[in-house]
Amino acid sequence: MTQPPQPPQQPPNPDEQPSNTPPGTPNTPPAPPAGPPSGGFGAPQDPPAGGFGQPTLPPADPFGKQPQQPQQPPAAPPQPPTVPQDAPAGGYGTPPPPAQGGYPTPPAPQPNGYGYPQAPQPGYGYPQGPAGQPGQHGQPGMPQQAYGYPTQPMHPQYGAPQPGGDGSGGKKFSTQMQIIVAAAVAVVLIIGAGIVYSATSGDDKGGKNEASSSGSTGGEGKGGKDSGLAGGSEKAPANTKSKVAFQVPQPVVKDIVQVEGSWLTDKAYVKTGIDEINGYDRDKGTKLWSFPLAGEICTTSRHVSKDYKTPIVFKESKPTKEKKYPACNQVGVIDLAAGKLLWSKSVTSATGGDRPVNFDEVTLSGTTVAAGGTSGGAAFKLDTGAELWKPKTGADGCYDRGYAGGEALAVVRKCGTYDSPQLTVQALNPTTGAPLSSFQMPAGVEYAHIVSTKPLVVAADVGDTAGDGSGISDFFSIDAATGKLKVRIPADAEKYAGDCDSTDVEKCQKMAVGNNRLYLPTERHDGTSEYGDTNEIVAFDLDTGKLLGGRADAGDRYTLTPLRMDGTSIIAYKEAPYDKGGQVVSIDGETFKQTTLMENPDDEAVRKAEKRFSIGSAELHYSEGQLFMAARSVHKPSTVTPDEKVYLVVAYRTD
C-alpha cells in the first residue's frame, strides 16, 4: 500500500527532439489518412441515433486504455453532432455528455475507478457480501472493478455475454431491444442511486453516529455533530494562509534515538525529547515545563483522557558500559496539564519469574491503562497506577500480544506455535480484563492490527499477500458484542495506501474510522496534468463492505492523507508538490466536500523544513488553526551537510 514519495518531475525541454525522431528531422505533421479506418477488432464504431434509451459512450480512460465499443445494429444511423477537439477527456467519475435532442440519455453503468460503486468484475480485491453473509477466507464476495480498467472489459471472461449479444450464441440485439434494455438500466440506476442516498443520509448510519476513532499520524479528535465545520468542531479561519509559529531544533545525538510521542492540551504542545518530556506554549513555542525520564522513550499512546493524562513506556535506565541495551519495562502516566510524571512501575509476568515484563505497546481506555508484549502484560488505574489485572496464561502458550484503547478496550491474543500461530481478537471489560466477545482470525494471519475499538475494525495481511510491507490485505468489521464477523473488506495493496506497523497492534495510520465507515486514501497515481501524481480518499461501509459512492480528490500534484475524525468529518493533510506548501482540509464524511483550513507558505526554506516531515514517519496534529509536525526519532548530524538546520518540531498557525 505504501510507496516512497516521488521526486519532483521537471517539464520536458521544448528544444529536444522526440525520442523516435532522428536529429534534424523537421516537425512535419503526418499526412491525413485516405479514408475512414476499416472495421475490425478495436476499430471505433458509429454510435446509434440519439433519443430516449440511447446507450452513451463511456468517458475516455485516464490511463489511455480504450474501451471496447458495443456492436451496432445493421441499419446505418445518422451521425451525431461532432464533439469539439478541446473538450476535456472523462476522468475519474466524469459523467457522459447528454444526448443531443429528445430526452437526456440515461447513463450506462460505468465502473468509474476509485471512489465509486464498482461494476461486476471478478478478481482479487473486491468487497464482500452484505452483513450476515460474509465471505469465507479465500472466497470472493461482492465484485469490484479493478483500478483504471476501461468501462467495458477488454477481454470478457469465458462464457460471459459479449457486447450486443445475449450470451447464448452470439445473437445480436435488435435496435428496439437495445432501447428497452437501456431504459431498464436507467430505471435500475435511478433506484440504486436512491438506495445509496438513503443508506448514507439516514439517522442510523448516515453520519450521525458520533463514535469515531482514528488510526493515523495524528491524535484523536471529537466534535459535535451540529458544531463547527461539516459536522466537526474545526472552523475555517477568515484567512487560511499560515505562517511558522515556532521551531524546535533537533537535539544533538551520537546515534539514532527514539523520541516517539506528541500530544495537545488546551495550552501546551507536548513532545518527547532525549530522556525527557517537554511542554511548549502552543502559540509561542516557549518551554512551559520539562521533566526527566530514567531512560529513552520506547512507546506511547495516542489516546488522552479528558483531564489530559496519557500513558507511556520507557527504558529502566540510560545505556552504560555494563548494560548497553536497557529494557523497556517501565510503564507510567504523564499529566500533560501539570507537566509531571504521575507514576511509573514495572511488573512481572506469571511465567517469567522475577524478571520484569518488557512492554511493546501501551494504550488507554477510560481510566484503564493496558500494556502488553511478548513476555506478558498488565492493566493499571490511570490516576494511581494500582494494578487492575494481568492476562491469563496457560499450558497452551497463549498470551496477549497487545491492546487497543479509545472508547473501548480490545486485545489481540496469540496462541499456537511460531510457525503456525492462531490469533484471536477479543473485546475486553477494561476493569476486569474479562473477554466480552471473541473473533478468531483466519489461518495465515501472523499479525493483526486493531484500527478502531468502537466500532471494532481489524486489519491483517492474510497469507502475506499484500506484498508491500503495509501489513494490510484485508479489513475485518466485527460485531464487538457477539464476536461475529460483519464483513471482510479486501484492500488491494496496489489501490489503497493505508499502513499498519508490521508487528504492533495499535500503530495503524493513513486511515480513519467514523460514521460507521472506513476512510482510506488511494495510492498515488497519474493525474490529469502532465506532471505529478495525485490520489483520493474513499469510504467503505462497515456493515456491507461496499465501496460507497463519492470521494475526496486531492487535485493534481497533491496527495491526501487522513489524520483523524472531527465529529462526522475527516481532518486530512494535503501533501503539496515541490514548489508549494502543504495544506490541511476538512472533508465532509458524507458529501466529501472539502474546506481548506490551512495553507502553508511557499517560501523555499519553509517548504524544505516541512517536507522533511514525510507522511508515515512523522507525527502530525492539527487543532484550532494550528498544525504541529514532529519527528519520531533523531539522528546524528549529517557528515555531508553538517551545518544544515534540522528541526524536531515545526509549528504553523493561521491568524
XYZ file of C-alpha atoms in Angstrom:
655
model
C 0.000 0.000 0.000
C 2.793 2.408 0.701
C 5.147 3.752 -1.872
C 8.135 6.016 -1.482
C 7.438 9.670 -2.300
C 8.114 10.587 -5.927
C 10.822 13.131 -6.737
C 9.616 16.300 -8.437
C 9.389 15.900 -12.176
C 10.801 18.531 -14.455
C 8.992 19.717 -17.586
C 10.468 18.449 -20.839
C 12.855 20.620 -22.804
C 10.942 22.030 -25.765
C 14.172 22.151 -27.769
C 14.659 18.400 -27.562
C 13.568 16.155 -30.434
C 11.128 13.351 -29.666
C 12.918 10.129 -28.851
C 11.670 8.443 -32.007
C 12.607 11.305 -34.398
C 16.111 11.459 -35.915
C 18.011 14.695 -35.222
C 17.441 17.373 -37.831
C 14.117 15.950 -38.984
C 11.626 18.790 -39.456
C 8.460 18.546 -37.405
C 6.161 17.917 -40.371
C 2.690 16.659 -39.476
C 1.803 13.277 -40.983
C -0.469 13.166 -43.997
C -4.128 12.604 -43.198
C -5.495 9.127 -43.816
C -7.044 8.475 -47.190
C -10.321 7.385 -45.703
C -12.039 6.191 -42.571
C -10.437 3.246 -40.729
C -11.580 -0.161 -41.663
C -13.585 -2.214 -39.249
C -12.176 -4.953 -37.122
C -11.227 -5.562 -33.536
C -10.812 -2.315 -31.647
C -11.992 -0.113 -34.524
C -14.263 2.713 -33.397
C -17.926 2.208 -34.249
C -20.543 4.785 -35.139
C -22.944 5.305 -32.227
C -26.691 4.739 -32.657
C -29.083 7.594 -33.206
C -29.838 9.900 -30.313
C -33.081 9.752 -28.424
C -34.521 8.124 -25.373
C -32.721 4.975 -24.373
C -29.593 5.665 -26.411
C -26.507 3.912 -24.920
C -23.902 6.535 -24.025
C -20.247 6.231 -24.901
C -18.050 5.802 -21.826
C -15.626 8.618 -20.921
C -12.034 8.429 -22.116
C -9.934 6.311 -19.820
C -7.347 8.419 -17.906
C -4.727 5.727 -18.340
C -5.012 5.675 -22.119
C -6.832 2.350 -22.331
C -9.577 2.318 -24.946
C -12.904 0.722 -24.012
C -14.404 -1.841 -26.298
C -17.290 -0.352 -28.278
C -20.715 -2.034 -28.472
C -21.716 -3.651 -31.717
C -24.121 -1.710 -33.899
C -27.467 -2.634 -35.481
C -27.397 -3.338 -39.212
C -29.107 -0.088 -40.197
C -26.729 2.843 -40.630
C -27.798 5.530 -38.129
C -27.399 9.282 -38.717
C -24.188 10.841 -37.444
C -24.309 12.585 -34.028
C -23.038 16.161 -33.607
C -19.256 16.436 -33.650
C -17.551 16.704 -30.256
C -15.103 19.664 -30.080
C -11.477 18.627 -30.108
C -10.672 20.628 -26.994
C -13.400 19.007 -24.926
C -11.911 17.566 -21.715
C -11.454 13.833 -21.540
C -13.538 11.985 -18.994
C -11.557 11.045 -15.943
C -12.408 9.696 -12.509
C -16.170 9.611 -12.347
C -16.751 12.058 -15.226
C -20.417 11.715 -16.317
C -21.126 11.189 -20.016
C -22.483 14.160 -22.008
C -26.252 14.256 -22.591
C -27.628 13.183 -25.949
C -28.452 15.858 -28.492
C -32.181 16.390 -28.789
C -35.024 14.475 -27.196
C -34.716 13.253 -23.618
C -31.377 13.133 -21.820
C -29.547 9.909 -22.414
C -29.656 7.600 -19.366
C -26.083 6.839 -18.307
C -24.823 3.352 -18.865
C -23.370 1.535 -15.855
C -19.726 2.556 -15.619
C -17.038 1.469 -13.196
C -15.650 4.944 -12.598
C -12.495 3.985 -10.782
C -11.658 4.995 -7.261
C -14.454 6.074 -5.018
C -17.489 4.791 -6.914
C -19.570 1.621 -6.696
C -17.985 -0.912 -8.946
C -19.397 -2.994 -11.739
C -19.085 -6.797 -11.503
C -15.540 -7.766 -12.317
C -14.345 -10.964 -10.663
C -10.847 -10.792 -9.317
C -8.854 -10.121 -6.170
C -9.691 -7.110 -4.087
C -13.441 -6.713 -4.262
C -15.699 -6.140 -1.245
C -17.630 -8.951 0.389
C -21.313 -9.637 0.540
C -23.822 -7.911 2.789
C -23.878 -8.170 6.558
C -24.815 -11.589 7.830
C -23.231 -13.302 4.806
C -19.530 -12.534 4.992
C -17.228 -14.157 2.536
C -15.189 -17.016 3.919
C -11.448 -16.935 3.993
C -10.115 -17.322 0.499
C -13.515 -16.922 -1.127
C -14.639 -13.896 -3.114
C -17.640 -11.792 -2.211
C -19.129 -8.720 -3.884
C -17.329 -7.894 -7.137
C -15.228 -4.774 -7.504
C -13.789 -3.181 -10.638
C -10.034 -3.111 -10.901
C -8.288 0.252 -10.758
C -8.005 2.077 -14.044
C -9.789 -0.503 -16.172
C -11.974 0.650 -19.076
C -15.711 0.716 -18.705
C -16.113 -2.467 -20.758
C -13.805 -5.447 -20.229
C -11.205 -5.618 -22.969
C -11.312 -9.420 -22.891
C -14.609 -10.718 -21.484
C -14.297 -13.825 -19.405
C -15.143 -17.195 -20.858
C -18.885 -17.671 -21.074
C -19.714 -14.002 -20.439
C -22.186 -12.311 -22.783
C -20.441 -10.303 -25.471
C -21.369 -6.646 -26.075
C -24.501 -6.565 -28.190
C -25.175 -10.285 -27.719
C -27.394 -12.290 -25.439
C -24.669 -14.596 -24.243
C -26.301 -17.653 -25.694
C -24.671 -17.911 -29.049
C -23.721 -14.560 -30.424
C -27.197 -13.297 -31.483
C -27.322 -9.536 -31.810
C -29.927 -7.394 -30.049
C -32.341 -5.569 -32.277
C -32.453 -1.777 -32.107
C -35.746 -1.948 -30.232
C -34.308 -4.411 -27.706
C -31.279 -2.171 -27.101
C -33.583 0.744 -26.337
C -35.640 -1.369 -23.927
C -32.551 -2.651 -22.100
C -31.007 0.823 -21.863
C -34.252 2.210 -20.436
C -34.392 -0.611 -17.892
C -30.802 0.074 -16.889
C -31.643 3.739 -16.386
C -34.509 2.814 -14.050
C -32.262 0.457 -12.088
C -29.610 3.157 -11.773
C -32.156 5.685 -10.524
C -33.500 3.225 -7.951
C -29.953 2.239 -6.970
C -28.970 5.871 -6.520
C -31.951 6.318 -4.206
C -30.850 3.335 -2.144
C -27.296 4.674 -1.843
C -28.599 8.095 -0.860
C -30.900 6.694 1.796
C -28.126 4.486 3.137
C -25.807 7.447 3.554
C -28.343 10.006 4.693
C -30.374 8.214 7.321
C -30.273 8.845 11.034
C -28.857 5.464 11.962
C -25.946 5.034 9.553
C -25.675 8.284 7.706
C -23.026 10.104 9.651
C -24.844 10.921 12.890
C -23.075 8.264 14.907
C -20.516 10.342 16.790
C -18.423 7.371 17.890
C -15.196 7.659 15.997
C -11.608 6.597 16.163
C -8.563 7.175 14.052
C -5.514 5.101 13.316
C -3.487 7.904 11.857
C -0.463 10.119 12.076
C -2.266 12.481 14.419
C -4.095 12.302 17.723
C -7.749 11.774 18.444
C -10.301 14.475 17.961
C -14.029 14.774 18.612
C -16.544 17.299 17.519
C -20.245 17.866 17.991
C -22.381 16.924 15.011
C -24.024 20.369 14.919
C -20.977 22.489 15.725
C -18.169 23.846 13.624
C -17.482 22.733 10.072
C -19.196 19.834 8.284
C -20.168 18.027 11.462
C -16.961 18.814 13.368
C -15.584 21.405 15.748
C -12.825 22.751 13.499
C -13.725 26.078 11.865
C -12.223 27.604 8.739
C -10.386 30.853 9.556
C -11.042 34.072 7.657
C -7.506 33.817 6.277
C -6.268 30.288 5.623
C -2.695 31.403 4.852
C -0.438 30.202 7.677
C 2.931 31.256 8.999
C 5.566 29.497 11.078
C 4.630 29.826 14.752
C 7.830 28.294 16.155
C 10.534 25.710 15.535
C 12.323 23.394 17.958
C 15.857 22.455 16.810
C 16.731 18.792 16.735
C 18.910 17.860 19.730
C 22.465 16.745 19.022
C 22.949 12.999 19.464
C 25.651 10.491 18.572
C 23.292 7.817 17.316
C 19.632 7.285 16.427
C 17.406 7.988 19.429
C 13.680 7.319 19.734
C 11.534 10.384 20.521
C 8.099 8.980 19.712
C 5.118 10.774 21.189
C 3.415 14.170 20.986
C 0.132 15.463 22.397
C -2.008 18.596 22.618
C -3.747 20.237 25.562
C -5.694 23.477 25.591
C -2.466 25.365 26.412
C 0.519 23.165 25.551
C 2.079 21.161 22.779
C 3.887 18.287 24.491
C 6.776 16.441 22.841
C 9.217 13.776 23.937
C 12.904 14.689 23.985
C 16.106 12.867 24.836
C 15.214 11.026 28.072
C 12.698 13.748 28.926
C 9.247 15.182 28.237
C 8.815 18.862 27.328
C 5.772 21.129 27.204
C 5.734 24.139 24.842
C 3.367 27.078 24.629
C 1.056 26.363 21.684
C 1.353 29.871 20.257
C 4.908 30.978 21.034
C 6.837 27.742 21.447
C 8.383 28.846 24.733
C 9.078 25.939 27.084
C 6.436 25.726 29.815
C 7.840 22.768 31.695
C 10.164 19.777 31.436
C 10.857 16.657 33.467
C 13.404 13.826 33.040
C 12.829 10.117 32.493
C 15.004 7.254 33.706
C 15.716 6.270 30.118
C 14.730 6.568 26.478
C 11.092 6.534 25.360
C 10.040 3.139 23.974
C 6.414 3.653 23.009
C 3.472 5.931 23.737
C -0.301 6.059 23.287
C -2.218 8.485 21.095
C -5.184 8.376 23.500
C -5.541 11.171 26.066
C -8.041 11.349 28.940
C -10.425 14.288 29.325
C -8.149 15.748 32.008
C -5.042 15.392 29.793
C -3.393 12.225 31.079
C -1.705 9.648 28.833
C 0.431 6.501 29.340
C 3.993 5.905 28.138
C 6.611 3.122 28.243
C 10.295 3.926 28.731
C 13.575 2.184 29.467
C 14.641 1.401 33.004
C 17.901 3.378 32.674
C 20.282 5.100 30.296
C 22.827 2.915 28.459
C 26.034 2.102 30.329
C 29.145 0.051 29.532
C 27.771 -2.751 31.650
C 24.269 -2.506 30.206
C 24.247 -1.125 26.685
C 20.629 -2.007 25.993
C 18.339 -1.307 28.951
C 14.931 -2.981 28.893
C 11.613 -1.245 28.101
C 9.985 -2.347 31.347
C 8.747 0.934 32.832
C 5.114 1.919 32.300
C 3.916 5.266 33.569
C 1.392 8.078 33.137
C 2.095 11.730 32.265
C -0.058 14.594 33.459
C 0.144 16.764 30.330
C -1.551 19.727 32.025
C 0.619 19.795 35.149
C 3.813 18.725 33.378
C 4.838 15.805 35.546
C 5.122 12.027 35.669
C 2.285 10.842 37.929
C 3.626 7.329 38.467
C 5.769 4.611 36.894
C 6.398 0.964 37.690
C 7.373 -2.436 36.357
C 5.578 -5.758 36.758
C 6.461 -9.425 36.486
C 4.602 -11.994 34.422
C 3.055 -15.171 35.769
C 5.639 -17.322 33.967
C 8.690 -15.032 33.893
C 9.875 -15.325 37.476
C 11.260 -12.113 38.974
C 12.244 -10.610 35.632
C 10.179 -7.500 34.765
C 7.984 -7.671 31.694
C 9.212 -5.918 28.552
C 6.371 -3.844 27.115
C 5.961 -3.397 23.366
C 2.789 -1.283 23.426
C 0.611 0.711 25.800
C -2.891 2.156 25.452
C -5.678 3.898 27.352
C -9.413 3.194 27.543
C -11.418 5.235 30.018
C -9.468 5.047 33.266
C -7.639 1.815 32.394
C -4.022 1.711 31.190
C -3.161 -1.569 29.423
C 0.389 -2.505 28.463
C 1.438 -5.679 26.689
C 4.257 -7.530 24.978
C 5.561 -10.971 24.112
C 6.572 -11.661 27.729
C 3.348 -10.570 29.396
C 1.138 -7.641 30.176
C -0.892 -5.840 32.833
C -3.558 -3.198 33.362
C -3.448 -0.287 35.822
C -5.620 2.508 37.154
C -4.894 5.716 35.299
C -4.617 8.033 38.320
C -2.804 5.835 40.853
C -1.069 3.047 38.938
C -2.773 0.406 41.066
C -2.742 -2.949 39.284
C -6.155 -3.988 37.956
C -5.459 -7.319 36.270
C -2.976 -9.441 34.348
C -3.753 -11.589 31.295
C -4.306 -15.266 31.923
C -1.623 -17.672 30.795
C -1.801 -21.414 30.468
C -0.111 -24.537 29.201
C -1.384 -23.765 25.695
C 1.186 -20.959 25.411
C -1.405 -18.248 24.678
C -0.608 -14.655 25.599
C -1.890 -11.122 24.979
C 0.080 -9.724 22.046
C -1.110 -6.154 22.534
C -4.060 -3.920 23.366
C -6.008 -1.152 21.641
C -7.937 1.523 23.502
C -10.080 4.563 22.925
C -13.809 4.286 23.508
C -13.450 0.554 24.228
C -10.669 -1.927 25.021
C -9.669 -4.830 22.789
C -6.789 -7.282 22.622
C -5.030 -9.478 20.083
C -4.352 -12.795 21.773
C -1.832 -15.160 20.206
C -1.818 -18.949 20.542
C -0.202 -21.819 18.673
C 3.389 -22.124 17.543
C 5.728 -19.675 15.866
C 5.290 -21.418 12.511
C 1.533 -21.839 12.920
C 0.097 -19.010 15.024
C -3.593 -18.592 15.774
C -4.778 -15.078 16.595
C -7.991 -14.110 18.370
C -9.367 -10.591 18.723
C -11.325 -10.029 21.930
C -13.370 -7.148 23.291
C -12.482 -6.774 26.986
C -14.016 -5.412 30.155
C -11.479 -2.653 30.951
C -11.895 -3.013 34.729
C -11.529 -6.810 34.988
C -9.903 -7.848 31.703
C -12.641 -10.428 31.145
C -13.426 -11.160 27.480
C -16.780 -9.831 26.298
C -16.566 -11.474 22.867
C -14.038 -13.289 20.674
C -13.347 -13.449 16.963
C -10.838 -15.923 15.553
C -8.751 -14.522 12.717
C -8.370 -16.652 9.568
C -5.475 -19.043 9.209
C -2.451 -17.423 7.626
C -2.585 -14.259 9.755
C 0.649 -13.775 11.667
C -0.061 -10.255 12.979
C -3.364 -8.457 13.483
C -3.784 -4.704 13.898
C -6.744 -3.051 15.614
C -7.710 0.070 13.674
C -10.665 1.009 15.890
C -12.290 -0.451 19.011
C -15.717 1.187 18.604
C -16.695 0.118 16.016
C -14.303 -2.833 16.122
C -12.198 -2.861 12.948
C -9.133 -5.057 12.447
C -6.531 -5.062 9.660
C -4.335 -8.001 8.690
C -2.114 -9.303 5.923
C -3.693 -12.694 5.233
C -1.145 -15.161 3.936
C 1.397 -12.381 3.309
C -0.490 -11.420 0.152
C -0.165 -7.627 0.477
C 3.388 -7.785 -0.792
C 4.282 -4.176 0.004
C 5.092 -4.120 3.726
C 1.880 -2.302 4.649
C 0.607 -5.157 6.831
C -2.828 -4.970 5.163
C -4.512 -7.200 2.634
C -7.947 -7.154 4.309
C -10.018 -5.309 6.896
C -12.418 -7.118 9.224
C -15.502 -5.372 10.591
C -16.524 -7.235 13.751
C -19.582 -7.039 15.998
C -17.906 -6.377 19.361
C -20.987 -7.542 21.297
C -21.130 -11.010 19.730
C -17.712 -11.525 18.167
C -19.305 -12.271 14.799
C -17.804 -11.025 11.569
C -19.950 -8.391 9.874
C -17.922 -8.236 6.709
C -14.431 -8.746 5.372
C -13.169 -5.951 3.132
C -10.297 -6.823 0.783
C -7.968 -3.843 0.333
C -5.805 -4.304 -2.730
C -2.323 -3.022 -1.869
C -1.978 -1.618 -5.387
C -5.052 0.565 -4.834
C -5.103 1.683 -1.200
C -2.411 3.377 0.872
C -3.271 2.515 4.478
C -0.381 1.268 6.602
C -0.007 -0.739 9.822
C 3.204 -1.460 11.690
C 4.356 -4.979 10.893
C 4.090 -6.247 14.485
C 2.316 -3.655 16.667
C -1.383 -3.980 17.452
C -2.340 -0.272 17.602
C 0.007 1.511 15.215
C -2.054 1.873 12.029
C -2.002 5.175 10.165
C -3.214 6.899 6.987
C -6.824 5.911 7.729
C -9.760 6.942 9.865
C -12.937 5.317 11.191
C -16.179 7.213 11.800
C -19.808 7.406 10.648
C -19.745 3.585 10.526
C -17.263 3.907 7.674
C -13.622 3.200 7.000
C -11.911 6.097 5.212
C -8.849 5.132 3.157
C -6.554 7.038 0.807
C -5.821 5.532 -2.565
C -2.287 5.011 -3.743
C -0.658 7.760 -5.787
C -1.346 7.600 -9.484
C -1.104 9.787 -12.572
C -3.279 12.878 -12.533
C -4.793 14.732 -15.467
C -1.869 17.145 -15.774
C 1.408 16.208 -17.396
C 3.479 16.362 -14.221
C 2.945 14.933 -10.756
C 0.783 12.355 -9.011
C -2.496 12.593 -7.147
C -4.849 10.423 -5.085
C -8.260 10.325 -3.408
C -9.901 9.431 -0.088
C -12.708 6.882 -0.382
C -15.014 5.175 2.125
C -16.180 1.610 2.841
C -19.400 0.804 4.675
C -18.575 -1.248 7.792
C -21.854 -3.197 7.646
C -21.826 -4.213 3.990
C -18.186 -3.756 3.000
C -19.268 -1.832 -0.078
C -17.185 0.948 -1.543
C -19.502 3.921 -1.205
C -20.152 6.472 -3.893
C -18.247 9.728 -3.718
C -14.637 10.542 -2.943
C -12.390 13.440 -1.971
C -9.955 14.306 -4.769
C -6.548 15.665 -3.791
C -6.141 17.550 -7.071
C -3.242 17.403 -9.496
C 0.197 17.162 -7.855
C -1.338 16.870 -4.350
C -1.970 13.787 -2.189
C -4.453 13.431 0.680
C -3.890 11.567 3.955
C -6.496 11.264 6.741
C -5.226 12.442 10.138
C -8.267 11.919 12.368
C -12.021 12.255 12.661
C -13.594 15.535 13.714
C -17.156 14.612 14.593
C -18.553 13.353 11.292
C -15.792 14.981 9.221
C -12.246 13.915 8.368
C -9.258 16.154 9.042
C -6.698 15.442 6.319
C -3.246 16.679 5.378
C -2.708 17.552 1.735
C 0.898 16.945 0.746
C 1.974 19.522 -1.828
C 4.252 19.416 -4.883
C 7.859 20.502 -4.502
C 7.112 24.180 -5.204
C 4.124 24.579 -2.841
C 3.383 24.436 0.870
C 1.167 21.737 2.348
C -2.472 22.176 3.312
C -4.944 20.968 5.937
C -8.541 20.354 4.869
C -11.799 19.269 6.465
C -13.745 16.693 4.444
C -17.452 16.157 4.977
C -17.855 12.473 5.844
C -20.922 12.066 3.618
C -20.625 14.504 0.712
C -16.790 14.554 0.627
C -16.900 18.305 0.171
C -13.534 19.817 1.128
C -12.971 23.032 3.050
C -9.444 24.391 3.330
C -8.376 25.074 6.914
C -4.709 25.955 6.339
C -2.288 26.697 3.502
C 1.393 26.658 4.438
C 3.928 29.134 2.973
C 5.556 28.612 -0.422
C 8.844 30.086 0.799
C 11.698 27.743 -0.132
C 13.234 27.442 3.350
C 9.834 26.799 4.944
C 8.908 24.277 2.276
C 12.176 22.429 2.785
C 11.595 22.147 6.529
C 8.007 20.963 6.044
C 8.920 18.284 3.536
C 11.351 16.701 5.981
C 8.304 15.506 7.925
C 7.136 12.896 5.475
C 3.744 11.280 5.918
C 4.176 7.909 7.593
C 7.339 8.775 9.500
C 6.261 11.970 11.269
C 3.673 12.981 13.875
C 1.030 15.464 12.711
C -1.519 17.227 14.914
C -3.996 19.831 13.722
C -6.277 21.750 16.097
C -7.924 25.178 16.081
C -5.864 26.727 13.306
C -2.561 25.187 14.422
C -0.529 22.422 12.775
C 2.326 20.689 14.586
C 4.777 18.452 12.707
C 7.355 16.448 14.661
C 9.957 13.719 14.186
C 9.669 10.277 15.805
C 13.421 9.791 16.015
C 16.550 11.919 15.843
C 19.939 11.048 14.436
C 23.484 12.338 14.459
C 24.293 15.285 12.164
C 24.955 14.596 8.516
C 28.605 14.425 7.506
C 27.673 15.804 4.070
C 25.765 18.870 5.318
C 26.764 19.218 8.987
C 25.601 22.855 9.223
C 22.122 22.227 7.837
C 19.312 23.229 10.189
C 17.175 20.248 11.189
C 14.136 20.581 13.423
C 12.483 18.311 15.956
C 9.223 20.294 15.698
C 7.833 22.835 13.230
C 4.545 24.549 14.138
C 2.272 26.618 11.893
C -0.716 28.816 12.704
C -3.246 30.961 10.915
C -4.183 34.468 12.081
